[in-house]
XYZ file of C-alpha atoms in Angstrom:
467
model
C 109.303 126.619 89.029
C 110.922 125.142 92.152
C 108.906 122.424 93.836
C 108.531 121.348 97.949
C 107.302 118.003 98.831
C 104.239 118.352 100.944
C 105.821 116.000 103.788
C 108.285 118.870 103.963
C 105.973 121.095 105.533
C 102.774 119.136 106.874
C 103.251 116.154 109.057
C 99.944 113.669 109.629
C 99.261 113.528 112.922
C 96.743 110.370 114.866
C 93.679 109.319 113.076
C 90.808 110.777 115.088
C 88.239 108.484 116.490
C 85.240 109.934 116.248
C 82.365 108.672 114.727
C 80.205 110.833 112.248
C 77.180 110.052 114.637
C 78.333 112.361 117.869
C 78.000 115.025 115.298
C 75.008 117.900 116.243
C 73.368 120.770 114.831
C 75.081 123.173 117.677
C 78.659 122.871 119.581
C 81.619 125.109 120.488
C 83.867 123.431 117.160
C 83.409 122.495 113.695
C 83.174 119.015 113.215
C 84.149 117.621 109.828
C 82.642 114.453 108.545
C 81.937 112.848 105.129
C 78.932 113.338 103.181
C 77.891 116.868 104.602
C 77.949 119.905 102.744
C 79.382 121.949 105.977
C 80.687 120.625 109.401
C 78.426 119.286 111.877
C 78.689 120.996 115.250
C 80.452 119.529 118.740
C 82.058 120.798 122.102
C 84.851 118.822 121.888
C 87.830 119.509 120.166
C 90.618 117.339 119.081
C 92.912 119.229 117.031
C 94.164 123.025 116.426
C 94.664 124.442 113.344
C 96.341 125.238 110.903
C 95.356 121.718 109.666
C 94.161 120.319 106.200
C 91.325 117.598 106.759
C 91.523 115.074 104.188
C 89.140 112.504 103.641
C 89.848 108.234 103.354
C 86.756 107.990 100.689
C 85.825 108.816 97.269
C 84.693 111.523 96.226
C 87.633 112.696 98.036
C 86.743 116.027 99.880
C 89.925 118.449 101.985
C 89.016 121.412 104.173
C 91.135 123.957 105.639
C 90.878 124.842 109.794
C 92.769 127.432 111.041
C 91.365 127.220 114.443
C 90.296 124.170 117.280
C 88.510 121.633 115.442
C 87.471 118.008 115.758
C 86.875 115.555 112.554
C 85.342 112.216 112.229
C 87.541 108.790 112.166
C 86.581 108.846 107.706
C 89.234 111.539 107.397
C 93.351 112.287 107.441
C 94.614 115.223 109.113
C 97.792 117.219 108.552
C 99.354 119.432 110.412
C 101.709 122.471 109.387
C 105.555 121.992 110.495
C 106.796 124.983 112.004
C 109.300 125.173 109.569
C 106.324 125.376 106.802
C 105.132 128.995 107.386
C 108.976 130.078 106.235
C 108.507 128.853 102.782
C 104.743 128.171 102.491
C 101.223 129.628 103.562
C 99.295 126.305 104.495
C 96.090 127.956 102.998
C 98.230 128.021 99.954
C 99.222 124.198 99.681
C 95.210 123.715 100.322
C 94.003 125.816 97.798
C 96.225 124.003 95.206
C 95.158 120.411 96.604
C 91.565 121.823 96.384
C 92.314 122.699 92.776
C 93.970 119.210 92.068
C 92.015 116.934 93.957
C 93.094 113.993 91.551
C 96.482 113.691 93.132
C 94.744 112.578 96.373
C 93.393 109.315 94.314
C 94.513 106.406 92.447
C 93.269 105.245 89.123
C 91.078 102.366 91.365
C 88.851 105.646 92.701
C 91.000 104.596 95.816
C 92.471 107.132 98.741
C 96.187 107.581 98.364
C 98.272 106.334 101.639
C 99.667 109.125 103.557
C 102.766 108.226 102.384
C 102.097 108.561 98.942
C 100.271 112.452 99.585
C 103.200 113.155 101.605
C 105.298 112.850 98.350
C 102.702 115.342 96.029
C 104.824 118.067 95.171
C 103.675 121.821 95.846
C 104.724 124.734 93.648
C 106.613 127.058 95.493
C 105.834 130.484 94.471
C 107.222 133.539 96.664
C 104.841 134.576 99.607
C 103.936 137.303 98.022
C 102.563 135.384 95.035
C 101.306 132.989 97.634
C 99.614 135.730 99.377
C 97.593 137.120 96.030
C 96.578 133.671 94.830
C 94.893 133.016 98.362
C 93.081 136.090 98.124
C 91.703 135.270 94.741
C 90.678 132.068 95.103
C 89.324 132.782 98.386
C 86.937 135.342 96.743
C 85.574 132.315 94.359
C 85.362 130.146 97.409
C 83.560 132.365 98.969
C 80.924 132.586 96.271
C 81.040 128.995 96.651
C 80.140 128.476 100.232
C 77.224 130.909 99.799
C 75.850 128.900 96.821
C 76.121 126.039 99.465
C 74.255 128.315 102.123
C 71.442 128.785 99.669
C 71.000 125.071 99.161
C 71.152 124.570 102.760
C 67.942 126.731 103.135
C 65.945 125.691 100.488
C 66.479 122.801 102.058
C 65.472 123.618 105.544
C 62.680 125.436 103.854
C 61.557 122.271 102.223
C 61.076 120.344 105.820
C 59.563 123.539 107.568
C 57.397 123.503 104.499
C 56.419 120.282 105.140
C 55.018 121.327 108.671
C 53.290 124.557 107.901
C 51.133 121.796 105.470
C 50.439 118.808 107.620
C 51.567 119.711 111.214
C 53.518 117.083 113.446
C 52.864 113.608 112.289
C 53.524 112.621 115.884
C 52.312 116.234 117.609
C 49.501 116.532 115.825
C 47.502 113.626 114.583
C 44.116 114.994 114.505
C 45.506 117.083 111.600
C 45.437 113.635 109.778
C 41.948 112.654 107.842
C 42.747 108.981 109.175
C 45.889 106.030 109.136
C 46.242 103.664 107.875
C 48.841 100.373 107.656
C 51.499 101.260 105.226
C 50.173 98.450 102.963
C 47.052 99.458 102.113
C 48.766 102.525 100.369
C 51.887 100.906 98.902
C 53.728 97.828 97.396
C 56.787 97.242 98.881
C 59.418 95.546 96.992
C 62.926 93.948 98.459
C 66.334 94.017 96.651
C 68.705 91.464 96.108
C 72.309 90.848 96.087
C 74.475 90.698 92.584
C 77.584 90.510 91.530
C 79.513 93.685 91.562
C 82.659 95.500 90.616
C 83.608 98.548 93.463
C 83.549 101.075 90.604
C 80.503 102.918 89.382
C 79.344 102.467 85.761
C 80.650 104.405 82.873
C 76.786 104.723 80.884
C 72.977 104.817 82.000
C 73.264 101.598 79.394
C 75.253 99.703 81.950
C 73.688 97.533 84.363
C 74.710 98.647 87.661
C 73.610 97.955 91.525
C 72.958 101.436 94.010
C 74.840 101.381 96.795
C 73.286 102.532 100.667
C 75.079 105.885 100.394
C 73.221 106.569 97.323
C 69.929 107.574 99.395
C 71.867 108.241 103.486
C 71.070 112.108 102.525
C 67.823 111.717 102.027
C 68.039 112.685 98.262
C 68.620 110.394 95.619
C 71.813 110.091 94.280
C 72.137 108.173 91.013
C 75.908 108.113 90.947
C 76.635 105.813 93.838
C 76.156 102.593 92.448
C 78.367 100.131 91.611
C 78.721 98.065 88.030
C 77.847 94.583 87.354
C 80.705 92.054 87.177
C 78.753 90.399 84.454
C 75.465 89.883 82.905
C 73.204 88.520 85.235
C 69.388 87.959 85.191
C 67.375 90.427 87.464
C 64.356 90.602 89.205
C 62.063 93.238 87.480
C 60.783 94.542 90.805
C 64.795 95.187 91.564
C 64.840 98.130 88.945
C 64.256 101.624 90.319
C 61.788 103.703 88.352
C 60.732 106.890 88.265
C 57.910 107.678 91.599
C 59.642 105.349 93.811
C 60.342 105.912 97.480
C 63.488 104.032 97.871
C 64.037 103.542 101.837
C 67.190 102.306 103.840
C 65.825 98.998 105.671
C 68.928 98.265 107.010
C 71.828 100.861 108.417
C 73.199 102.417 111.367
C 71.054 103.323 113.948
C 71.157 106.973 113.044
C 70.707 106.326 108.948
C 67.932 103.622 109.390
C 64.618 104.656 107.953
C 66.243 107.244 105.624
C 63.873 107.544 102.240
C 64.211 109.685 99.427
C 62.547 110.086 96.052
C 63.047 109.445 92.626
C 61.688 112.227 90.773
C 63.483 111.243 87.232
C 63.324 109.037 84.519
C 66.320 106.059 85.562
C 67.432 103.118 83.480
C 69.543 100.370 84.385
C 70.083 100.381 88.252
C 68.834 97.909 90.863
C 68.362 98.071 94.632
C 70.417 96.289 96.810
C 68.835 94.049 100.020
C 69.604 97.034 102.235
C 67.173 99.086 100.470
C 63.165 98.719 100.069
C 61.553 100.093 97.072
C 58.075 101.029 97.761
C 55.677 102.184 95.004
C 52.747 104.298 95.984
C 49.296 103.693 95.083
C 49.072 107.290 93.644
C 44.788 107.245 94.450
C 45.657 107.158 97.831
C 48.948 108.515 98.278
C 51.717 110.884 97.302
C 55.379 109.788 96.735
C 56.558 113.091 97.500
C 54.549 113.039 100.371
C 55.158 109.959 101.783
C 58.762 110.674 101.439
C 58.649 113.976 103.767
C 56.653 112.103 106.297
C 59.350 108.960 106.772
C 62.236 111.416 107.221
C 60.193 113.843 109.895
C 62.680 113.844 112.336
C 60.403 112.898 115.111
C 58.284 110.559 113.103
C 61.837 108.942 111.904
C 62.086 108.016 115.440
C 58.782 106.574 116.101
C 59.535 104.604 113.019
C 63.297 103.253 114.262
C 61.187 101.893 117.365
C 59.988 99.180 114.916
C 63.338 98.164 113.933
C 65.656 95.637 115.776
C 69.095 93.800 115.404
C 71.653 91.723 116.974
C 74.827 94.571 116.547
C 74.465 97.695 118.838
C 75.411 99.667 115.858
C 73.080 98.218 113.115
C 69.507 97.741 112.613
C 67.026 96.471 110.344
C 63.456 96.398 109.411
C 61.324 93.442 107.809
C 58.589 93.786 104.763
C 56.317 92.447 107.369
C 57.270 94.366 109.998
C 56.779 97.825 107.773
C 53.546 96.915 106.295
C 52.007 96.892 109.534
C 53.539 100.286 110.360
C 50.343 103.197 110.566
C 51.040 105.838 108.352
C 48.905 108.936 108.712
C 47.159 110.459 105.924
C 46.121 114.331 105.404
C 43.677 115.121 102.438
C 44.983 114.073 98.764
C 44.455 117.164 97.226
C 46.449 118.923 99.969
C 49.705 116.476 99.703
C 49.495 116.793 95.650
C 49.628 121.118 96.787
C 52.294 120.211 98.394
C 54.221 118.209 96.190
C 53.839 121.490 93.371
C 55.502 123.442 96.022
C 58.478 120.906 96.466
C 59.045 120.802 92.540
C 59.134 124.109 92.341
C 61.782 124.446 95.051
C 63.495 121.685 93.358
C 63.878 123.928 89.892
C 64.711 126.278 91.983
C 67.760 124.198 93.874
C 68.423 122.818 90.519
C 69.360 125.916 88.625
C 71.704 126.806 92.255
C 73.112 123.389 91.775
C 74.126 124.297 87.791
C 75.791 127.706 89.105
C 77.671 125.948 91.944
C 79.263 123.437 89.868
C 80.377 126.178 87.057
C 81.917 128.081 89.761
C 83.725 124.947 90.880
C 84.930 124.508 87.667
C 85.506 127.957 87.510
C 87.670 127.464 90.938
C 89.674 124.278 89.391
C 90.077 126.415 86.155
C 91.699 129.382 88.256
C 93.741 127.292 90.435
C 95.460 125.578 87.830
C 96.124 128.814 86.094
C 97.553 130.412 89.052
C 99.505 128.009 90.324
C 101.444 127.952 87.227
C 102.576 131.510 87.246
C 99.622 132.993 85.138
C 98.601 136.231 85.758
C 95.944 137.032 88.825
C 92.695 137.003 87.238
C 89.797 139.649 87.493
C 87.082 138.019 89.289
C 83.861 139.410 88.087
C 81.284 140.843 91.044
C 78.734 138.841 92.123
C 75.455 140.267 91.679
C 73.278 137.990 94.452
C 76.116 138.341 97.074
C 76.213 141.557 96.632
C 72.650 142.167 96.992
C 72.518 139.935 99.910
C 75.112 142.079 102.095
C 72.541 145.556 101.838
C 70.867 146.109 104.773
C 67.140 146.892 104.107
C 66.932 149.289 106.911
C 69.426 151.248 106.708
C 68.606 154.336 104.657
C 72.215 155.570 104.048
C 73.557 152.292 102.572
C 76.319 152.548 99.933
C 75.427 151.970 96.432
C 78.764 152.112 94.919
C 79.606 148.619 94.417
C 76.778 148.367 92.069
C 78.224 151.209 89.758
C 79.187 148.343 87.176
C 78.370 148.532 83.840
C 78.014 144.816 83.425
C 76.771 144.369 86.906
C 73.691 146.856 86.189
C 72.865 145.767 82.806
C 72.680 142.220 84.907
C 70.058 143.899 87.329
C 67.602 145.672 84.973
C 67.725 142.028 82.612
C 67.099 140.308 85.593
C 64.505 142.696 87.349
C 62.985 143.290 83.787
C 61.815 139.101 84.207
C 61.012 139.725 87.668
C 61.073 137.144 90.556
C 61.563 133.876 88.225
C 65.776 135.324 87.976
C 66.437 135.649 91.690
C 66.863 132.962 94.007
C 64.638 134.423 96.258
C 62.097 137.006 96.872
C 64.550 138.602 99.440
C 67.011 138.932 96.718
C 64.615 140.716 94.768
C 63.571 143.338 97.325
C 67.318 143.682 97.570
C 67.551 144.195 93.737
C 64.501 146.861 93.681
C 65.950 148.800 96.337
C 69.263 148.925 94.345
C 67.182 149.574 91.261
C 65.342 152.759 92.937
C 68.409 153.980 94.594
C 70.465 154.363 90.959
C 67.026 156.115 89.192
C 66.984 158.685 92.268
C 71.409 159.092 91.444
C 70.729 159.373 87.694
C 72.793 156.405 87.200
C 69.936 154.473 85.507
C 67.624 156.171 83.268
C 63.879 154.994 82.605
C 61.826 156.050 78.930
C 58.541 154.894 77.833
C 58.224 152.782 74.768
C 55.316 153.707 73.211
C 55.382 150.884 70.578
C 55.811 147.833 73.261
C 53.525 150.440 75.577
C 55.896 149.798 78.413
C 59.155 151.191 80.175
C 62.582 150.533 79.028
C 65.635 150.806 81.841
C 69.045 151.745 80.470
C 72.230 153.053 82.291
C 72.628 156.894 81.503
C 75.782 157.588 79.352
C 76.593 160.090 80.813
C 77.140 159.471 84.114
C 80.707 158.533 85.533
C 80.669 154.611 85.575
C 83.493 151.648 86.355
C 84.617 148.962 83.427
């Protein structure tokens, strides 16, 4: 298959200069930056598509704009040539970077130079071709983004969650039973500095130090760490352990104060001085709990008034200083409530999680068979996006697109377990409505089991149906 060199058709254009901080919730323009699972939000824009955005950092991460955009000053961006669009779609070249994001990194775990992307060579397939692989893999990215969207709201849900049980820390003290300074409820514990290589470990049996990204999200993230040079001896109160609210004593002004949990067993990795790790006295306090309160947006802040430094940009907190910090505390029994309702949320997130990375395997999987002349592929319906589109008012909807054998028998398996195999109990309105509409069509059939002393669901036979 004849190959085009992707400086042929996209030409790198300034770095942007942007920082990830000016990024907000709302704005006219996306704004791209590292470590979020969207684009933040701003009204200015630097750039007009079409444009691939590729980040500097590992895990490497390229979006696609089509429109005005602005990105932060972590990422590359590439512009399409005019003389690009005569031999190549540029959602086309991104879709098979997207597929391939290994060419974008050296064996090191290190960004490529733009001059070394600019040499990656594209399959050129006919526009046509290109034109039909787009639309396929745009389906499964699709899927994709809406697996994000659901993440994004459990989430959201988790924080508003957190309101609905203890109010505004800052709003609404008398909510609280009483505060008190942080250490009579915890043990705080510093972390130290050893010698490191800049590549994560291989095994949970390596020795291996977390690095400040590893928590900026506010959710633990085991896989940013970085590996021991060599043995060395370390501090037992250095090792993170399962229960422990790990907390970012020393970042940018916007990261500072960050916390998040550890709600699994860990072997092997140490904190670095950037990072406390506080261990709750569990008769008086709730990791989960205390976790929720430090990263309450406006309690964050009252927090960051405590910290200080001698760089504009950075700030940091002392043990002493944090000990003395008053932390308010609602009712025991009510933050251990409240922590069941976070690990449930968090089984829930986790079995989203397991379905968004087989459809991004599923994604790399396609790509590479596509891109090598193998035939389009059948993407299989999606049952929850499907269900998600019906409008629960309107009386008229169309019920064809569930006419699927494979699809249906999917619903009445799923329905048959109730709640516990849809995301949410939206999605499961969604799924009885569907349900009721093909009994009253004829398209599903109900019988009584008189042995099991229940009713079965089956599709009816006889009734015209799509393969």
């Amino acid at each position: 298959m004849e190959k085009i060199m992707f400086g042929e058709i996209f030409s790198f254009v300034p770095a942007p200069k942007i920082k990830a901080e000016k990024g907000r919730n709302r704005g006219k323009y996306p704004l791209y930056t590292t470590g979020q699972q969207f684009p933040q939000r701003t009204d200015q824009s630097i750039f007009n598509g079409p444009a691939l955005i590729i980040s500097k950092t590992v895990p490497v991460s390229i979006y696609y704009c089509n429109g005005s955009f602005s990105a932060s000053n972590d990422f590359m961006i590439a512009k399409a040539n005019r003389n690009c669009f005569t031999q190549v779609d540029p959602q086309y070249v991104y879709f098979y970077l997207l597929g391939n994001l290994s060419l974008l990194e050296h064996e090191e775990k290190k960004s490529f130079s733009r001059q070394s992307i600019q040499k990656i060579e594209i399959p050129l397939n006919s526009l046509e071709t290109q034109e039909r692989i787009i639309g396929t893999l745009h389906k499964i990215e699709t899927l994709i983004q809406k697996r994000e969207t659901n993440l994004l709201l459990v989430s959201e849900l988790k924080k508003v969650m957190f309101l609905n049980f203890f109010g505004d820390p800052v709003l609404d003290k008398g909510k609280f039973l009483f505060s008190t300074p942080f250490h009579n409820l915890v043990t705080i514990h510093g972390g130290g500095n050893y010698q490191t290589q800049n590549v994560p470990r291989e095994s949970k049996e390596q020795l291996a130090q977390l690095t400040q990204t590893a928590i900026t999200r506010r959710e633990f993230d085991p896989v940013q760490n970085k590996k021991f040079l060599h043995k060395q001896f370390v501090k037992d109160s250095h090792y993170i352990q399962k229960g422990d609210v790990l907390f970012s004593r020393k970042n940018s002004l916007k990261l500072i104060g960050s916390a998040a949990y550890v709600y699994d067993d860990i072997a092997n990795l140490t904190i670095p001085d950037t990072i406390f790790r506080i261990c709750c006295n569990p008769k008086k306090i709730s990791g989960v709990y205390l976790t929720y309160l430090l990263n309450d947006e406006n309690f964050n802040k009252q927090l960051r008034s405590y910290f200080g430094g001698t760089l504009p940009t950075m700030s940091s907190i002392t043990t002493k200083k944090l000990k003395q910090f008053i932390i308010p505390c609602p009712d025991l029994a009510l933050q251990h409530k409240f922590e069941k309702n976070i690990l449930f949320l968090r089984q829930m997130e986790d079995r989203m999680t397991k379905q968004l990375s087989r459809l991004r395997q599923f994604i790399s999987t396609a790509s590479n068979d596509l891109f090598s002349g193998k035939e389009i592929i059948h993407i299989k319906p999606d049952l929850n996006a499907l269900l998600a589109r019906i409008d629960l008012e309107n009386g008229n909807y169309d019920y064809s697109a569930f006419k699927d054998v494979p699809l249906v028998n999917e619903l009445i398996r799923k329905i048959s377990r109730e709640e516990e195999e849809f995301p949410d109990i939206d999605i499961y309105n969604r799924a009885q409505k569907v349900l009721f509409a093909l009994l009253k069509e004829g398209f599903v059939m109900q019988e009584y089991d008189p042995k099991k002393n229940k009713m079965n669901l089956h599709i009816n036979e006889t009734t015209e149906t799509y393969n």
